[in-house]
Short mmCIF file of C-alpha atoms in Angstrom, two decimals:
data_model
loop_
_atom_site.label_atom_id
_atom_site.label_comp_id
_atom_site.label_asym_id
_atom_site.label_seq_id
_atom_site.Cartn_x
_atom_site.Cartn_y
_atom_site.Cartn_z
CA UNK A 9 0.00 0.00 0.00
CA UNK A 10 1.49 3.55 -0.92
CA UNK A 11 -0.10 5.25 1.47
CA UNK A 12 1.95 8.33 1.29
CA UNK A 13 1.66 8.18 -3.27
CA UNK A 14 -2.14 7.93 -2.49
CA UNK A 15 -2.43 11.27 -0.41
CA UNK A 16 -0.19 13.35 -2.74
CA UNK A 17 -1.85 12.06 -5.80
CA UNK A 18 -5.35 13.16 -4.20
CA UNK A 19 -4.29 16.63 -1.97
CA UNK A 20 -2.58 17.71 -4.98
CA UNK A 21 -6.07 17.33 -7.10
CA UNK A 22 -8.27 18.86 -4.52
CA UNK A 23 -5.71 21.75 -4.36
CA UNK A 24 -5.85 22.52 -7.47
CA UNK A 25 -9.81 21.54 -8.93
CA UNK A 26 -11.81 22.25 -6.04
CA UNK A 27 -14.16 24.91 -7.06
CA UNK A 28 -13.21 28.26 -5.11
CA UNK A 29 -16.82 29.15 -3.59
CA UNK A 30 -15.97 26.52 -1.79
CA UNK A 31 -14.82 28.15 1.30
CA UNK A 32 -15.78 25.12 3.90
CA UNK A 33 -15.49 22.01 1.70
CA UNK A 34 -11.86 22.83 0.73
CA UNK A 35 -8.14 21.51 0.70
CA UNK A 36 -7.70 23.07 3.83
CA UNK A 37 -11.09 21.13 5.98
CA UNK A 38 -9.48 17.88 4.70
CA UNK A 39 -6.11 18.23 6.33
CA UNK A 40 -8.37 19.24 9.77
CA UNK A 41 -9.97 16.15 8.82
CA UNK A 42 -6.76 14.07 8.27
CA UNK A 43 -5.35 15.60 11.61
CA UNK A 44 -8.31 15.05 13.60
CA UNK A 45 -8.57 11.38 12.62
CA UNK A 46 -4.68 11.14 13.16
CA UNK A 47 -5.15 11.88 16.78
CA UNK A 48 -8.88 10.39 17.81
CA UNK A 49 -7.10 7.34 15.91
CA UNK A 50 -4.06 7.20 18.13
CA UNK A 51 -5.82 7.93 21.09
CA UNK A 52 -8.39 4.90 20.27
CA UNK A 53 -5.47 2.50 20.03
CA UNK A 54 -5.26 1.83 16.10
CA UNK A 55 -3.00 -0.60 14.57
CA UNK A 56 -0.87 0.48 11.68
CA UNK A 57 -2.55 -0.74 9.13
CA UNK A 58 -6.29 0.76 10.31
CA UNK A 59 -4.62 3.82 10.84
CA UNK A 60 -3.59 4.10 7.05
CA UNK A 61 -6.77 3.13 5.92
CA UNK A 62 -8.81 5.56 8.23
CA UNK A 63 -6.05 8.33 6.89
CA UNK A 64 -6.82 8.05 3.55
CA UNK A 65 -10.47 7.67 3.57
CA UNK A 66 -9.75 11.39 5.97
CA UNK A 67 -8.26 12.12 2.28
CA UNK A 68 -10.63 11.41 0.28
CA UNK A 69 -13.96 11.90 1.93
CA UNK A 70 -14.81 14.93 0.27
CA UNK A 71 -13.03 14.18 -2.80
CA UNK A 72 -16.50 13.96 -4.59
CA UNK A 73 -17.05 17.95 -4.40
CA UNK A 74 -14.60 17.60 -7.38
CA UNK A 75 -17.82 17.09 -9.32
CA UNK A 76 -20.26 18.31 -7.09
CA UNK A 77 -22.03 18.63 -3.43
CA UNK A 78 -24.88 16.16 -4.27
CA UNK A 79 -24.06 12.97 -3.36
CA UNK A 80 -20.36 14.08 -2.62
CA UNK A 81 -19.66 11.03 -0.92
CA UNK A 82 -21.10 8.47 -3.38
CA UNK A 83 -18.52 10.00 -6.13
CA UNK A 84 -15.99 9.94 -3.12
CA UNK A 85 -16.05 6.16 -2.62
CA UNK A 86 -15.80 5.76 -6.42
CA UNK A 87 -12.81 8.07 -6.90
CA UNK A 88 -11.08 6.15 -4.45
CA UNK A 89 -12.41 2.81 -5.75
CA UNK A 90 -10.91 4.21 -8.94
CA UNK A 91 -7.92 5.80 -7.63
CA UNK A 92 -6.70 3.33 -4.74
CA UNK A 93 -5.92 -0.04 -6.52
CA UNK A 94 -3.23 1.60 -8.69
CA UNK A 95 -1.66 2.67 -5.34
CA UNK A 96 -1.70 -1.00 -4.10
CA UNK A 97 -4.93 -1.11 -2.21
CA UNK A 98 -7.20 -4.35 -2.20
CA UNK A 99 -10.75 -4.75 -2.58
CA UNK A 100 -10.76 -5.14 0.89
CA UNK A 101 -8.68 -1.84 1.85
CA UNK A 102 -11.20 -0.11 -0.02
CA UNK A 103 -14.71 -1.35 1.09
CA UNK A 104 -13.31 -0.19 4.48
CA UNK A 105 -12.34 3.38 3.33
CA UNK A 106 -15.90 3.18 1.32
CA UNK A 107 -17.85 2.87 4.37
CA UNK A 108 -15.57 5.07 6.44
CA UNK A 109 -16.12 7.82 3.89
CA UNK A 110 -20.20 7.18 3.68
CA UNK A 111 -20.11 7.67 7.76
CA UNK A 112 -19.11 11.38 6.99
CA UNK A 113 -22.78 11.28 5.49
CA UNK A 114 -25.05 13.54 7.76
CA UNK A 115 -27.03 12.40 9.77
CA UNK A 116 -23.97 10.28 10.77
CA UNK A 117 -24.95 6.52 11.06
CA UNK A 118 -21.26 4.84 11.23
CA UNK A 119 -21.48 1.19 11.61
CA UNK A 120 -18.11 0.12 13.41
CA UNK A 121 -15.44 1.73 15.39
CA UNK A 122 -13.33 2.88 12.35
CA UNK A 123 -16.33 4.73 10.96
CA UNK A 124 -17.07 6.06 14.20
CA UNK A 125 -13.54 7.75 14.32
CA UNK A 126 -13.69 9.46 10.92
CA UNK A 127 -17.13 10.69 11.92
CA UNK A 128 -16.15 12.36 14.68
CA UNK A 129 -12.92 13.66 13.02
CA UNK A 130 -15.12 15.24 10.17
CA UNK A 131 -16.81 17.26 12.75
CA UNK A 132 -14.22 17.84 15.64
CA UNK A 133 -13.91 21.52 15.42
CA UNK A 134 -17.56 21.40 16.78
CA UNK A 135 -16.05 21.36 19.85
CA UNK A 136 -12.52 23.18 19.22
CA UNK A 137 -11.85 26.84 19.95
CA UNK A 138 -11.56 27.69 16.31
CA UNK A 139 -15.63 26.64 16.10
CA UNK A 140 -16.88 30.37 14.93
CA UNK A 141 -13.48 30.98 12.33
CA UNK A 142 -14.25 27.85 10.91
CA UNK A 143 -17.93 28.37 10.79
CA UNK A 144 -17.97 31.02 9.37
CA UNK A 145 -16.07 29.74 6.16
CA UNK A 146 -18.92 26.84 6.12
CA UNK A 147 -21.92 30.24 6.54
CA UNK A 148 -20.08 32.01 3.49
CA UNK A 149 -20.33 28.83 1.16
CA UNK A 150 -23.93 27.99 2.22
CA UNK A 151 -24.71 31.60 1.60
CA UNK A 152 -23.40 30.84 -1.94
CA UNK A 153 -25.24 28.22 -2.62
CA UNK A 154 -28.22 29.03 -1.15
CA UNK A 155 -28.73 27.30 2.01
CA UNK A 156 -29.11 30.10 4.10
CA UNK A 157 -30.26 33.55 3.06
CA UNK A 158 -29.40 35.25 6.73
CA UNK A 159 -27.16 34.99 10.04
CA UNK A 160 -30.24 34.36 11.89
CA UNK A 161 -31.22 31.73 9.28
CA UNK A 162 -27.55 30.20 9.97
CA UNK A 163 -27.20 30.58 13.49
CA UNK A 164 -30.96 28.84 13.88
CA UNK A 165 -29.47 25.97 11.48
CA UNK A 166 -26.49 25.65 13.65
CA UNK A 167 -28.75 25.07 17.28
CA UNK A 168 -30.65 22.65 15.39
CA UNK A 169 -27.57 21.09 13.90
CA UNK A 170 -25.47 20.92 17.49
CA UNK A 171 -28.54 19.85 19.18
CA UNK A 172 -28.67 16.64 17.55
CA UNK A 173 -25.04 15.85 17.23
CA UNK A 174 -23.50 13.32 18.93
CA UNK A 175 -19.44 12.51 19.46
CA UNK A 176 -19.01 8.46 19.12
CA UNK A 177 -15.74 7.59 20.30
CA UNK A 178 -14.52 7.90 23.90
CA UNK A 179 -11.98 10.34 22.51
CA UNK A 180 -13.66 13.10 21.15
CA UNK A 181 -16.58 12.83 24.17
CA UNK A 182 -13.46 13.35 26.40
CA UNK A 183 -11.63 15.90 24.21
CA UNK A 184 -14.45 17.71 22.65
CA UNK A 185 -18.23 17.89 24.16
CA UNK A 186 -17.99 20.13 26.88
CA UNK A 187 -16.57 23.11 24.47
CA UNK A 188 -19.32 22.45 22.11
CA UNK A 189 -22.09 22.47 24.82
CA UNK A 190 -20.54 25.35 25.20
CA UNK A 191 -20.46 27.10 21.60
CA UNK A 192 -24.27 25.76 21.90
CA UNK A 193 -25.00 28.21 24.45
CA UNK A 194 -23.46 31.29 23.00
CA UNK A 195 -25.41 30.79 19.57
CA UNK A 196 -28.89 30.45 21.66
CA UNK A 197 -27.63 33.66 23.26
CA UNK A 198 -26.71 35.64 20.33
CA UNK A 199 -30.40 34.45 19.13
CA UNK A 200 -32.14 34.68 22.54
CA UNK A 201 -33.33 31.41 22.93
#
């Protein structure tokens, strides 16, 4: 498995296709991504071998934006069913990186502990102190696109959304839930709710 051939070859695309309204969904939310599941993954005890595999589905679970936001992840899993096998990946490798990458699907449904990690790693800065910077880049792109038309529209979205997330792993419950109780609060108070 060329792990490290497999990253490049995929960063490098995403660098340079990714449409540029795409202030959220970008090169730069995939290496939080990567660097969140690096460290819930260490923390839960992964081998060396899960660890790769969890790393590069971090890498390419947004790779389907590359064509589009519907059904991102879909055309994720088949870029990398695509992609992977010329960097030495079995059929095997890649089912597992497939169903890791279809866990980043909201609402989150992951179906074993692998999946659970990538989950949480998609949304860690939920409960990170760079929450608002970060949210803010995901407001301006739904503002592009249409999702929201207002703040208040947004900042209603995001009680709703934080409301009914849940952290899976031990890790990110430890690391990360207080903060975004926390960030919870604050958007109910900017709204007075």
């Amino acid at each position: 498995m060329q792990f490290k051939k497999a990253g490049k070859y995929i960063s490098a695309k995403l660098e340079k296709e990714l449409p540029k309204h795409l202030t959220y969904h970008c090169a730069g939310h995939v290496q939080d991504v990567y660097n969140a599941a690096a460290q819930i993954g260490k923390q839960e005890g992964l081998g060396a071998h899960d660890m790769k595999l969890l790393l590069t589905a971090a890498l390419y679970h947004d790779a389907g934006f590359l064509k589009g936001a519907k059904n991102h992840e879909e055309e994720s899993c088949r870029i990398a069913a695509n992609t992977l096998p010329g960097y030495g990946y079995t059929p095997g490798d890649i089912e597992k990186i497939s169903g890791m990458i279809m866990a980043t699907r909201l609402p989150q449904l992951p179906k074993n502990h692998l999946e659970e990690i990538i989950a949480d790693a998609d949304l860690d800065y939920l409960g990170r102190d760079d929450f608002f910077e970060i949210g803010d880049k995901l407001y301006k792109e739904f503002l592009v696109s249409g999702v929201v038309n207002t703040e208040e529209e947004w900042n209603r979205l995001q009680v709703r959304f934080l409301e009914n997330h849940h952290y899976f792993t031990k890790t990110a419950l430890n690391l990360r839930q207080a903060k975004k109780e926390q960030h919870l609060a604050a958007i109910k108070m900017k709204l007075k709710l």
